[in-house]
PDB file of C-alpha atoms in Angstrom:
ATOM      1  CA  MET A  27      23.409  -5.231   8.779  1.00 77.00           C
ATOM      2  CA  LYS A  28      21.357  -2.710   6.095  1.00 76.00           C
ATOM      3  CA  LYS A  29      17.469  -2.428   5.629  1.00 77.00           C
ATOM      4  CA  VAL A  30      15.181  -3.174   3.112  1.00 73.00           C
ATOM      5  CA  ALA A  31      14.551   0.162   2.057  1.00 72.00           C
ATOM      6  CA  GLU A  32      18.126   1.364   2.203  1.00 78.00           C
ATOM      7  CA  LEU A  33      18.726  -1.118  -0.800  1.00 84.00           C
ATOM      8  CA  ILE A  34      15.628  -0.712  -2.724  1.00 89.00           C
ATOM      9  CA  SER A  35      13.798   1.823  -4.065  1.00 92.00           C
ATOM     10  CA  LEU A  36      10.353   1.942  -5.491  1.00 95.00           C
ATOM     11  CA  LYS A  37      10.066   5.668  -5.812  1.00 95.00           C
ATOM     12  CA  GLY A  38       8.661   6.623  -8.607  1.00 94.00           C
ATOM     13  CA  SER A  39       6.850   2.930  -9.377  1.00 97.00           C
ATOM     14  CA  ALA A  40       2.775   2.256  -8.606  1.00 98.00           C
ATOM     15  CA  ALA A  41       1.689  -1.087  -7.238  1.00 98.00           C
ATOM     16  CA  LEU A  42      -1.753  -2.868  -7.866  1.00 98.00           C
ATOM     17  CA  ILE A  43      -2.624  -5.102  -4.442  1.00 98.00           C
ATOM     18  CA  THR A  44      -5.886  -7.142  -4.479  1.00 97.00           C
ATOM     19  CA  GLY A  45      -6.960  -8.219  -1.280  1.00 96.00           C
ATOM     20  CA  ALA A  46      -5.461  -4.875   0.220  1.00 96.00           C
ATOM     21  CA  THR A  47      -7.922  -4.625   3.610  1.00 96.00           C
ATOM     22  CA  GLY A  48      -6.729  -8.434   4.298  1.00 96.00           C
ATOM     23  CA  ASN A  49      -3.710  -9.056   6.705  1.00 96.00           C
ATOM     24  CA  ILE A  50      -1.512 -10.351   4.221  1.00 98.00           C
ATOM     25  CA  GLY A  51      -2.665  -7.144   1.681  1.00 97.00           C
ATOM     26  CA  GLN A  52      -1.449  -4.597   4.291  1.00 97.00           C
ATOM     27  CA  GLU A  53       1.401  -5.843   4.903  1.00 97.00           C
ATOM     28  CA  VAL A  54       2.790  -5.937   1.200  1.00 98.00           C
ATOM     29  CA  ALA A  55       1.063  -2.144   1.097  1.00 98.00           C
ATOM     30  CA  LEU A  56       3.169  -1.033   4.059  1.00 97.00           C
ATOM     31  CA  THR A  57       6.283  -2.183   2.840  1.00 96.00           C
ATOM     32  CA  ILE A  58       6.009  -1.160  -0.594  1.00 97.00           C
ATOM     33  CA  ALA A  59       4.669   2.265   1.052  1.00 98.00           C
ATOM     34  CA  GLU A  60       8.098   2.223   2.817  1.00 95.00           C
ATOM     35  CA  LEU A  61      10.231   1.622  -0.076  1.00 96.00           C
ATOM     36  CA  GLY A  62       8.402   4.460  -2.060  1.00 96.00           C
ATOM     37  CA  GLY A  63       5.856   2.953  -4.324  1.00 98.00           C
ATOM     38  CA  ASN A  64       2.660   4.560  -5.188  1.00 99.00           C
ATOM     39  CA  LEU A  65      -0.476   2.602  -3.994  1.00 99.00           C
ATOM     40  CA  ILE A  66      -3.831   1.460  -6.036  1.00 98.00           C
ATOM     41  CA  LEU A  67      -5.781  -0.615  -3.034  1.00 98.00           C
ATOM     42  CA  VAL A  68      -8.240  -3.291  -4.241  1.00 98.00           C
ATOM     43  CA  ASP A  69     -10.813  -5.055  -2.421  1.00 97.00           C
ATOM     44  CA  ARG A  70     -14.322  -5.587  -2.442  1.00 96.00           C
ATOM     45  CA  PRO A  71     -17.350  -3.427  -1.765  1.00 96.00           C
ATOM     46  CA  GLY A  72     -18.151  -2.453   1.715  1.00 94.00           C
ATOM     47  CA  SER A  73     -14.079  -3.140   2.656  1.00 95.00           C
ATOM     48  CA  ASN A  74     -12.509  -0.452   4.846  1.00 95.00           C
ATOM     49  CA  TYR A  75      -9.564   1.325   3.153  1.00 95.00           C
ATOM     50  CA  ASP A  76      -9.305   3.549   6.428  1.00 94.00           C
ATOM     51  CA  GLN A  77      -7.157   2.488   8.474  1.00 94.00           C
ATOM     52  CA  ILE A  78      -4.259   1.159   5.708  1.00 96.00           C
ATOM     53  CA  ARG A  79      -5.047   4.789   3.650  1.00 96.00           C
ATOM     54  CA  GLU A  80      -4.107   6.560   7.452  1.00 97.00           C
ATOM     55  CA  ASN A  81      -1.109   4.563   7.696  1.00 97.00           C
ATOM     56  CA  VAL A  82       0.356   5.271   4.896  1.00 97.00           C
ATOM     57  CA  LEU A  83      -0.322   8.718   3.968  1.00 97.00           C
ATOM     58  CA  ASP A  84       0.876   9.364   8.032  1.00 98.00           C
ATOM     59  CA  ASN A  85       3.967   7.512   7.679  1.00 97.00           C
ATOM     60  CA  TRP A  86       5.485   8.151   3.724  1.00 97.00           C
ATOM     61  CA  ASN A  87       4.633  10.790   0.939  1.00 96.00           C
ATOM     62  CA  VAL A  88       3.026   8.225  -1.602  1.00 98.00           C
ATOM     63  CA  ASN A  89      -0.025   8.344  -3.236  1.00 98.00           C
ATOM     64  CA  VAL A  90      -3.012   6.120  -2.359  1.00 98.00           C
ATOM     65  CA  LYS A  91      -5.903   5.269  -4.358  1.00 98.00           C
ATOM     66  CA  CYS A  92      -8.742   2.755  -3.330  1.00 98.00           C
ATOM     67  CA  ILE A  93     -10.511   0.852  -5.369  1.00 97.00           C
ATOM     68  CA  ASP A  94     -13.818  -1.827  -4.922  1.00 97.00           C
ATOM     69  CA  CYS A  95     -13.886  -4.389  -6.881  1.00 94.00           C
ATOM     70  CA  ASP A  96     -14.950  -8.034  -6.579  1.00 89.00           C
ATOM     71  CA  LEU A  97     -12.789  -9.689  -8.871  1.00 80.00           C
TER      72      LEU A  97
END
């Protein structure tokens, strides 16, 4: 059985993820990064993006931008 990453490529795409430092947001971000998509991570001011950003940059060759925004 093939992995999702072998079937779908998001290379050249970007995803804006709100609630990016929460559990669901982090998993979504990691999945999109695994598929090759660049990330725009959005969460409330004061959120800590360090862990997810380092994880993504250490494992995949994608761009990550972090934005503080209270929606």
